[in-house]
PDB file of C-alpha atoms in Angstrom:
ATOM      1  CA  MET A  14     -35.032  81.951  49.470  1.00  0.00           C
ATOM      2  CA  SER A  15     -32.415  82.053  46.733  1.00  0.00           C
ATOM      3  CA  ARG A  16     -29.215  83.963  47.299  1.00  0.00           C
ATOM      4  CA  SER A  17     -28.486  86.859  44.965  1.00  0.00           C
ATOM      5  CA  PRO A  18     -25.201  86.381  43.130  1.00  0.00           C
ATOM      6  CA  ILE A  19     -22.277  88.525  44.138  1.00  0.00           C
ATOM      7  CA  ASN A  20     -20.564  89.849  41.068  1.00  0.00           C
ATOM      8  CA  THR A  21     -18.827  93.085  41.874  1.00  0.00           C
ATOM      9  CA  VAL A  22     -15.413  93.681  43.360  1.00  0.00           C
ATOM     10  CA  ALA A  23     -16.978  95.989  45.954  1.00  0.00           C
ATOM     11  CA  ASP A  24     -19.284  93.206  47.186  1.00  0.00           C
ATOM     12  CA  TYR A  25     -16.398  90.777  47.628  1.00  0.00           C
ATOM     13  CA  ALA A  26     -14.249  93.415  49.276  1.00  0.00           C
ATOM     14  CA  SER A  27     -16.907  93.904  51.951  1.00  0.00           C
ATOM     15  CA  LEU A  28     -17.047  90.215  52.909  1.00  0.00           C
ATOM     16  CA  ASP A  29     -15.210  88.823  55.897  1.00  0.00           C
ATOM     17  CA  ASP A  30     -12.791  85.936  55.450  1.00  0.00           C
ATOM     18  CA  VAL A  31     -15.222  83.187  56.462  1.00  0.00           C
ATOM     19  CA  ALA A  32     -17.893  84.325  54.018  1.00  0.00           C
ATOM     20  CA  LEU A  33     -15.369  84.730  51.232  1.00  0.00           C
ATOM     21  CA  ALA A  34     -13.937  81.265  51.859  1.00  0.00           C
ATOM     22  CA  GLY A  35     -17.445  79.798  51.843  1.00  0.00           C
ATOM     23  CA  LEU A  36     -18.227  81.302  48.450  1.00  0.00           C
ATOM     24  CA  ALA A  37     -14.923  80.078  47.023  1.00  0.00           C
ATOM     25  CA  GLN A  38     -15.553  76.590  48.360  1.00  0.00           C
ATOM     26  CA  ALA A  39     -18.979  76.669  46.703  1.00  0.00           C
ATOM     27  CA  GLY A  40     -17.256  77.244  43.376  1.00  0.00           C
ATOM     28  CA  GLU A  41     -17.499  81.009  42.915  1.00  0.00           C
ATOM     29  CA  ARG A  42     -14.473  81.807  40.790  1.00  0.00           C
ATOM     30  CA  GLU A  43     -14.453  85.511  41.591  1.00  0.00           C
ATOM     31  CA  ALA A  44     -14.457  84.807  45.322  1.00  0.00           C
ATOM     32  CA  PHE A  45     -11.289  82.744  44.979  1.00  0.00           C
ATOM     33  CA  ARG A  46      -9.792  85.451  42.772  1.00  0.00           C
ATOM     34  CA  HIS A  47     -10.464  87.998  45.517  1.00  0.00           C
ATOM     35  CA  ILE A  48      -8.854  85.749  48.135  1.00  0.00           C
ATOM     36  CA  MET A  49      -5.719  85.619  45.998  1.00  0.00           C
ATOM     37  CA  GLN A  50      -5.654  89.347  45.406  1.00  0.00           C
ATOM     38  CA  ARG A  51      -6.114  89.883  49.143  1.00  0.00           C
ATOM     39  CA  CYS A  52      -3.240  87.544  50.084  1.00  0.00           C
ATOM     40  CA  ASN A  53      -0.874  87.504  47.079  1.00  0.00           C
ATOM     41  CA  GLN A  54       1.677  90.060  48.212  1.00  0.00           C
ATOM     42  CA  ARG A  55       2.151  88.691  51.711  1.00  0.00           C
ATOM     43  CA  LEU A  56       2.356  85.092  50.510  1.00  0.00           C
ATOM     44  CA  PHE A  57       4.846  85.905  47.764  1.00  0.00           C
ATOM     45  CA  ARG A  58       7.027  87.817  50.214  1.00  0.00           C
ATOM     46  CA  ILE A  59       6.968  84.932  52.694  1.00  0.00           C
ATOM     47  CA  ALA A  60       7.701  82.316  50.019  1.00  0.00           C
ATOM     48  CA  ARG A  61      10.538  84.423  48.665  1.00  0.00           C
ATOM     49  CA  GLY A  62      11.847  84.940  52.165  1.00  0.00           C
ATOM     50  CA  VAL A  63      12.239  81.175  52.485  1.00  0.00           C
ATOM     51  CA  THR A  64      13.350  80.239  48.963  1.00  0.00           C
ATOM     52  CA  GLY A  65      15.307  83.369  48.027  1.00  0.00           C
ATOM     53  CA  ASP A  66      14.153  83.065  44.424  1.00  0.00           C
ATOM     54  CA  ASP A  67      11.350  84.904  42.594  1.00  0.00           C
ATOM     55  CA  ALA A  68      10.364  82.084  40.243  1.00  0.00           C
ATOM     56  CA  GLU A  69      10.354  79.407  42.932  1.00  0.00           C
ATOM     57  CA  ALA A  70       8.419  81.695  45.276  1.00  0.00           C
ATOM     58  CA  GLU A  71       5.702  82.124  42.651  1.00  0.00           C
ATOM     59  CA  ASP A  72       5.538  78.360  42.159  1.00  0.00           C
ATOM     60  CA  VAL A  73       5.308  77.827  45.917  1.00  0.00           C
ATOM     61  CA  VAL A  74       2.406  80.271  46.158  1.00  0.00           C
ATOM     62  CA  GLN A  75       0.554  78.687  43.238  1.00  0.00           C
ATOM     63  CA  ALA A  76       0.955  75.200  44.693  1.00  0.00           C
ATOM     64  CA  SER A  77      -0.170  76.499  48.077  1.00  0.00           C
ATOM     65  CA  TYR A  78      -3.347  77.979  46.611  1.00  0.00           C
ATOM     66  CA  ALA A  79      -4.158  74.615  45.059  1.00  0.00           C
ATOM     67  CA  ARG A  80      -3.679  72.947  48.459  1.00  0.00           C
ATOM     68  CA  ALA A  81      -5.690  75.656  50.178  1.00  0.00           C
ATOM     69  CA  PHE A  82      -8.640  75.221  47.840  1.00  0.00           C
ATOM     70  CA  GLU A  83      -8.801  71.554  48.799  1.00  0.00           C
ATOM     71  CA  LYS A  84      -8.805  72.523  52.493  1.00  0.00           C
ATOM     72  CA  LEU A  85     -11.205  75.472  52.428  1.00  0.00           C
ATOM     73  CA  HIS A  86     -13.899  73.412  54.122  1.00  0.00           C
ATOM     74  CA  GLY A  87     -11.663  73.369  57.213  1.00  0.00           C
ATOM     75  CA  PHE A  88     -11.283  77.149  57.444  1.00  0.00           C
ATOM     76  CA  ARG A  89     -13.209  78.368  60.491  1.00  0.00           C
ATOM     77  CA  GLY A  90     -11.936  81.913  60.821  1.00  0.00           C
ATOM     78  CA  ASP A  91      -9.922  81.310  63.999  1.00  0.00           C
ATOM     79  CA  ALA A  92      -7.165  83.254  62.219  1.00  0.00           C
ATOM     80  CA  SER A  93      -7.308  85.473  59.154  1.00  0.00           C
ATOM     81  CA  LEU A  94      -7.171  83.938  55.689  1.00  0.00           C
ATOM     82  CA  ALA A  95      -3.754  85.535  55.232  1.00  0.00           C
ATOM     83  CA  THR A  96      -2.424  83.877  58.404  1.00  0.00           C
ATOM     84  CA  TRP A  97      -4.044  80.539  57.517  1.00  0.00           C
ATOM     85  CA  MET A  98      -2.583  80.696  54.010  1.00  0.00           C
ATOM     86  CA  THR A  99       0.828  81.718  55.350  1.00  0.00           C
ATOM     87  CA  ARG A 100       1.106  78.420  57.230  1.00  0.00           C
ATOM     88  CA  ILE A 101       0.353  76.505  54.021  1.00  0.00           C
ATOM     89  CA  VAL A 102       2.948  78.539  52.102  1.00  0.00           C
ATOM     90  CA  LEU A 103       5.572  78.001  54.788  1.00  0.00           C
ATOM     91  CA  ASN A 104       4.962  74.244  54.807  1.00  0.00           C
ATOM     92  CA  GLU A 105       5.277  74.116  51.016  1.00  0.00           C
ATOM     93  CA  ALA A 106       8.392  76.306  50.933  1.00  0.00           C
ATOM     94  CA  TYR A 107      10.187  74.512  53.755  1.00  0.00           C
ATOM     95  CA  GLY A 108       9.324  71.158  52.210  1.00  0.00           C
ATOM     96  CA  ARG A 109      11.055  72.190  49.005  1.00  0.00           C
ATOM     97  CA  LEU A 110      13.993  73.587  50.915  1.00  0.00           C
ATOM     98  CA  ARG A 111      14.516  70.295  52.758  1.00  0.00           C
ATOM     99  CA  GLN A 112      14.641  68.488  49.430  1.00  0.00           C
ATOM    100  CA  ARG A 113      17.002  71.048  47.929  1.00  0.00           C
ATOM    101  CA  ARG A 114      19.731  71.439  50.528  1.00  0.00           C
ATOM    102  CA  PRO A 115      20.705  70.792  54.147  1.00  0.00           C
ATOM    103  CA  THR A 116      20.117  73.599  56.626  1.00  0.00           C
ATOM    104  CA  VAL A 117      22.300  75.088  59.334  1.00  0.00           C
ATOM    105  CA  PRO A 118      20.558  75.253  62.719  1.00  0.00           C
ATOM    106  CA  VAL A 119      19.688  78.843  63.516  1.00  0.00           C
ATOM    107  CA  GLU A 120      20.943  78.353  67.071  1.00  0.00           C
ATOM    108  CA  ALA A 121      24.452  77.866  65.718  1.00  0.00           C
ATOM    109  CA  ILE A 122      24.202  81.092  63.764  1.00  0.00           C
ATOM    110  CA  GLU A 123      22.919  82.974  66.788  1.00  0.00           C
ATOM    111  CA  VAL A 124      25.780  81.744  68.964  1.00  0.00           C
ATOM    112  CA  ALA A 125      28.260  82.835  66.302  1.00  0.00           C
ATOM    113  CA  GLN A 126      27.019  86.427  66.357  1.00  0.00           C
ATOM    114  CA  LEU A 127      28.970  88.846  68.534  1.00  0.00           C
ATOM    115  CA  ASP A 128      27.064  90.751  71.174  1.00  0.00           C
ATOM    116  CA  GLY A 129      26.952  94.517  71.114  1.00  0.00           C
ATOM    117  CA  GLY A 130      26.874  96.800  68.130  1.00  0.00           C
ATOM    118  CA  ARG A 131      24.247  99.251  67.115  1.00  0.00           C
ATOM    119  CA  VAL A 132      20.889  97.863  66.042  1.00  0.00           C
ATOM    120  CA  VAL A 133      19.500  99.638  62.995  1.00  0.00           C
ATOM    121  CA  PRO A 134      16.149 101.136  64.123  1.00  0.00           C
ATOM    122  CA  PHE A 135      13.997 100.383  61.099  1.00  0.00           C
ATOM    123  CA  PRO A 136      10.765 102.361  61.410  1.00  0.00           C
ATOM    124  CA  SER A 137       7.593 100.476  60.548  1.00  0.00           C
ATOM    125  CA  ARG A 138       5.898 103.255  58.570  1.00  0.00           C
ATOM    126  CA  TYR A 139       7.001 105.894  56.125  1.00  0.00           C
ATOM    127  CA  GLY A 140       7.904 109.123  57.846  1.00  0.00           C
ATOM    128  CA  ASN A 141       8.494 112.609  56.497  1.00  0.00           C
ATOM    129  CA  GLU A 142      11.186 112.202  53.865  1.00  0.00           C
ATOM    130  CA  ASP A 143      12.921 114.840  51.803  1.00  0.00           C
ATOM    131  CA  PRO A 144      12.467 114.862  47.997  1.00  0.00           C
ATOM    132  CA  ALA A 145      15.961 113.499  47.337  1.00  0.00           C
ATOM    133  CA  ALA A 146      15.309 110.447  49.504  1.00  0.00           C
ATOM    134  CA  GLY A 147      11.995 109.836  47.763  1.00  0.00           C
ATOM    135  CA  ALA A 148      13.633 109.994  44.324  1.00  0.00           C
ATOM    136  CA  ALA A 149      16.191 107.362  45.356  1.00  0.00           C
ATOM    137  CA  ARG A 150      13.693 104.838  46.753  1.00  0.00           C
ATOM    138  CA  ALA A 151      13.848 102.454  43.779  1.00  0.00           C
ATOM    139  CA  GLN A 152      17.616 102.082  44.138  1.00  0.00           C
ATOM    140  CA  ILE A 153      17.379 101.787  47.895  1.00  0.00           C
ATOM    141  CA  ARG A 154      14.758  99.050  47.580  1.00  0.00           C
ATOM    142  CA  GLY A 155      17.193  96.963  45.540  1.00  0.00           C
ATOM    143  CA  LEU A 156      19.801  97.370  48.266  1.00  0.00           C
ATOM    144  CA  ILE A 157      17.311  96.285  50.912  1.00  0.00           C
ATOM    145  CA  GLU A 158      16.188  93.218  48.963  1.00  0.00           C
ATOM    146  CA  HIS A 159      19.794  92.142  48.429  1.00  0.00           C
ATOM    147  CA  ALA A 160      20.581  92.558  52.130  1.00  0.00           C
ATOM    148  CA  VAL A 161      17.438  90.706  53.223  1.00  0.00           C
ATOM    149  CA  ASP A 162      18.231  87.859  50.809  1.00  0.00           C
ATOM    150  CA  ALA A 163      21.611  87.470  52.522  1.00  0.00           C
ATOM    151  CA  LEU A 164      20.064  86.905  55.965  1.00  0.00           C
ATOM    152  CA  PRO A 165      19.958  83.370  57.387  1.00  0.00           C
ATOM    153  CA  GLU A 166      16.644  81.799  56.457  1.00  0.00           C
ATOM    154  CA  ASP A 167      15.051  81.761  59.928  1.00  0.00           C
ATOM    155  CA  PHE A 168      15.986  85.378  60.548  1.00  0.00           C
ATOM    156  CA  ARG A 169      14.823  86.373  57.076  1.00  0.00           C
ATOM    157  CA  VAL A 170      11.298  85.015  57.499  1.00  0.00           C
ATOM    158  CA  VAL A 171      10.874  86.755  60.857  1.00  0.00           C
ATOM    159  CA  PHE A 172      12.203  89.989  59.356  1.00  0.00           C
ATOM    160  CA  VAL A 173       9.792  89.788  56.400  1.00  0.00           C
ATOM    161  CA  LEU A 174       6.785  89.227  58.663  1.00  0.00           C
ATOM    162  CA  ARG A 175       7.677  91.831  61.272  1.00  0.00           C
ATOM    163  CA  GLU A 176       9.285  94.659  59.304  1.00  0.00           C
ATOM    164  CA  ILE A 177       7.962  94.287  55.768  1.00  0.00           C
ATOM    165  CA  GLU A 178       4.508  92.810  56.374  1.00  0.00           C
ATOM    166  CA  GLN A 179       4.060  94.724  59.645  1.00  0.00           C
ATOM    167  CA  CYS A 180       2.807  91.698  61.580  1.00  0.00           C
ATOM    168  CA  SER A 181       2.784  91.953  65.350  1.00  0.00           C
ATOM    169  CA  VAL A 182       5.119  89.871  67.517  1.00  0.00           C
ATOM    170  CA  GLU A 183       2.163  87.733  68.548  1.00  0.00           C
ATOM    171  CA  GLU A 184       0.958  87.088  64.996  1.00  0.00           C
ATOM    172  CA  THR A 185       4.474  86.308  63.822  1.00  0.00           C
ATOM    173  CA  ALA A 186       4.994  83.898  66.705  1.00  0.00           C
ATOM    174  CA  ARG A 187       1.679  82.208  66.012  1.00  0.00           C
ATOM    175  CA  THR A 188       2.354  81.946  62.289  1.00  0.00           C
ATOM    176  CA  LEU A 189       5.853  80.516  62.699  1.00  0.00           C
ATOM    177  CA  GLU A 190       4.975  78.467  65.794  1.00  0.00           C
ATOM    178  CA  LEU A 191       7.638  80.215  67.838  1.00  0.00           C
ATOM    179  CA  LYS A 192       7.720  81.814  71.258  1.00  0.00           C
ATOM    180  CA  PRO A 193       7.325  85.615  71.186  1.00  0.00           C
ATOM    181  CA  GLU A 194      10.737  85.911  72.831  1.00  0.00           C
ATOM    182  CA  THR A 195      12.273  83.927  69.965  1.00  0.00           C
ATOM    183  CA  VAL A 196      10.654  86.253  67.439  1.00  0.00           C
ATOM    184  CA  LYS A 197      12.116  89.274  69.225  1.00  0.00           C
ATOM    185  CA  THR A 198      15.574  87.690  69.402  1.00  0.00           C
ATOM    186  CA  ARG A 199      15.635  86.732  65.727  1.00  0.00           C
ATOM    187  CA  LEU A 200      14.443  90.161  64.660  1.00  0.00           C
ATOM    188  CA  HIS A 201      17.165  91.736  66.778  1.00  0.00           C
ATOM    189  CA  ARG A 202      19.776  89.481  65.145  1.00  0.00           C
ATOM    190  CA  ALA A 203      18.411  90.183  61.659  1.00  0.00           C
ATOM    191  CA  ARG A 204      18.596  93.932  62.187  1.00  0.00           C
ATOM    192  CA  ARG A 205      22.136  93.658  63.458  1.00  0.00           C
ATOM    193  CA  LEU A 206      23.214  91.565  60.473  1.00  0.00           C
ATOM    194  CA  LEU A 207      21.825  94.231  58.174  1.00  0.00           C
ATOM    195  CA  ARG A 208      23.531  97.163  59.859  1.00  0.00           C
ATOM    196  CA  SER A 209      26.751  96.843  57.832  1.00  0.00           C
ATOM    197  CA  ALA A 210      24.844  96.985  54.524  1.00  0.00           C
ATOM    198  CA  LEU A 211      22.156  99.492  55.334  1.00  0.00           C
ATOM    199  CA  GLN A 212      21.944 102.881  56.942  1.00  0.00           C
ATOM    200  CA  ASP A 213      19.065 104.362  58.864  1.00  0.00           C
ATOM    201  CA  SER A 214      18.081 106.495  55.875  1.00  0.00           C
ATOM    202  CA  VAL A 215      17.032 103.478  53.752  1.00  0.00           C
ATOM    203  CA  ALA A 216      14.494 102.237  56.281  1.00  0.00           C
ATOM    204  CA  ALA A 217      11.591 104.135  54.722  1.00  0.00           C
ATOM    205  CA  SER A 218      11.683 101.824  51.687  1.00  0.00           C
ATOM    206  CA  LEU A 219      10.974  98.585  53.566  1.00  0.00           C
ATOM    207  CA  GLY A 220       7.261  98.604  52.781  1.00  0.00           C
ATOM    208  CA  ASP A 221       8.041  98.576  49.037  1.00  0.00           C
ATOM    209  CA  ALA A 222      10.353  95.555  49.113  1.00  0.00           C
ATOM    210  CA  PHE A 223       9.461  92.534  46.951  1.00  0.00           C
ATOM    211  CA  PRO A 224       6.442  94.117  45.248  1.00  0.00           C
ATOM    212  CA  PHE A 225       3.776  91.775  43.950  1.00  0.00           C
ATOM    213  CA  LEU A 226       1.131  93.993  42.458  1.00  0.00           C
ATOM    214  CA  GLY A 227      -0.311  94.954  39.073  1.00  0.00           C
ATOM    215  CA  ALA A 228       0.337  92.746  36.042  1.00  0.00           C
ATOM    216  CA  ARG A 229       2.446  90.237  37.942  1.00  0.00           C
ATOM    217  CA  CYS A 230      -0.268  89.702  40.548  1.00  0.00           C
ATOM    218  CA  GLU A 231      -2.903  89.348  37.829  1.00  0.00           C
ATOM    219  CA  ARG A 232      -0.781  86.887  35.829  1.00  0.00           C
ATOM    220  CA  MET A 233      -0.304  84.566  38.784  1.00  0.00           C
ATOM    221  CA  THR A 234      -3.953  84.841  39.798  1.00  0.00           C
ATOM    222  CA  GLU A 235      -5.041  83.729  36.309  1.00  0.00           C
ATOM    223  CA  ALA A 236      -2.512  80.873  36.373  1.00  0.00           C
ATOM    224  CA  VAL A 237      -3.929  79.547  39.642  1.00  0.00           C
ATOM    225  CA  LEU A 238      -7.520  79.823  38.408  1.00  0.00           C
ATOM    226  CA  ALA A 239      -6.557  77.862  35.303  1.00  0.00           C
ATOM    227  CA  ARG A 240      -4.900  75.253  37.518  1.00  0.00           C
ATOM    228  CA  LEU A 241      -8.082  74.939  39.559  1.00  0.00           C
ATOM    229  CA  GLY A 242     -10.231  74.195  36.546  1.00  0.00           C
ATOM    230  CA  ARG A 243     -13.159  72.859  38.545  1.00  0.00           C
ATOM    231  CA  LEU A 244     -13.947  76.364  39.802  1.00  0.00           C
ATOM    232  CA  ARG A 245     -16.881  77.742  37.794  1.00  0.00           C
TER     233      ARG A 245
END
């Protein structure tokens, strides 16, 4: 029995990751487009968290999609597509970083930090905010992005996954191949490093940091599809 073609966004949106990956592997262009639209924001945020540069982060994500397409046959759904793709993005980003500059071991940074001090309690979801705070969110977001950029790389990636992408400790540990205790320690250090630049009142803007939606998302999606010309 022949399979009816899937050609609406709603149909693709209803598919689980394994089915979507199977259609993309079979050459369905719109399936791969939907994978990108499903994962773009997280992957861009992770790539930027490592590279600290918008343009290089976009290039990392595009290269990672090309690698992922070649490996789709190996996706079994043991983790989500977003988690599976995150590992590919991290490998690509760290590979470029190793070529670009030497790194300082995170253990040395951790030892250098003084104990004590108030940890900024960043909430994970928007709460009830007054109108003045809402009107200032765009400016606050810029402050947050600048402060996050200044974090040591290993702390920054943990912070992006836990506080901005809202990943659990377990998922973050699995993605970064760390112990859960290490994730908790690095998040604690990251929060403490941010406390001098940020106040509790800016925390509600974390979910808006490093946006990757709308025209920018569409532009990169089309660039990747053009790069993968063998997709029909």
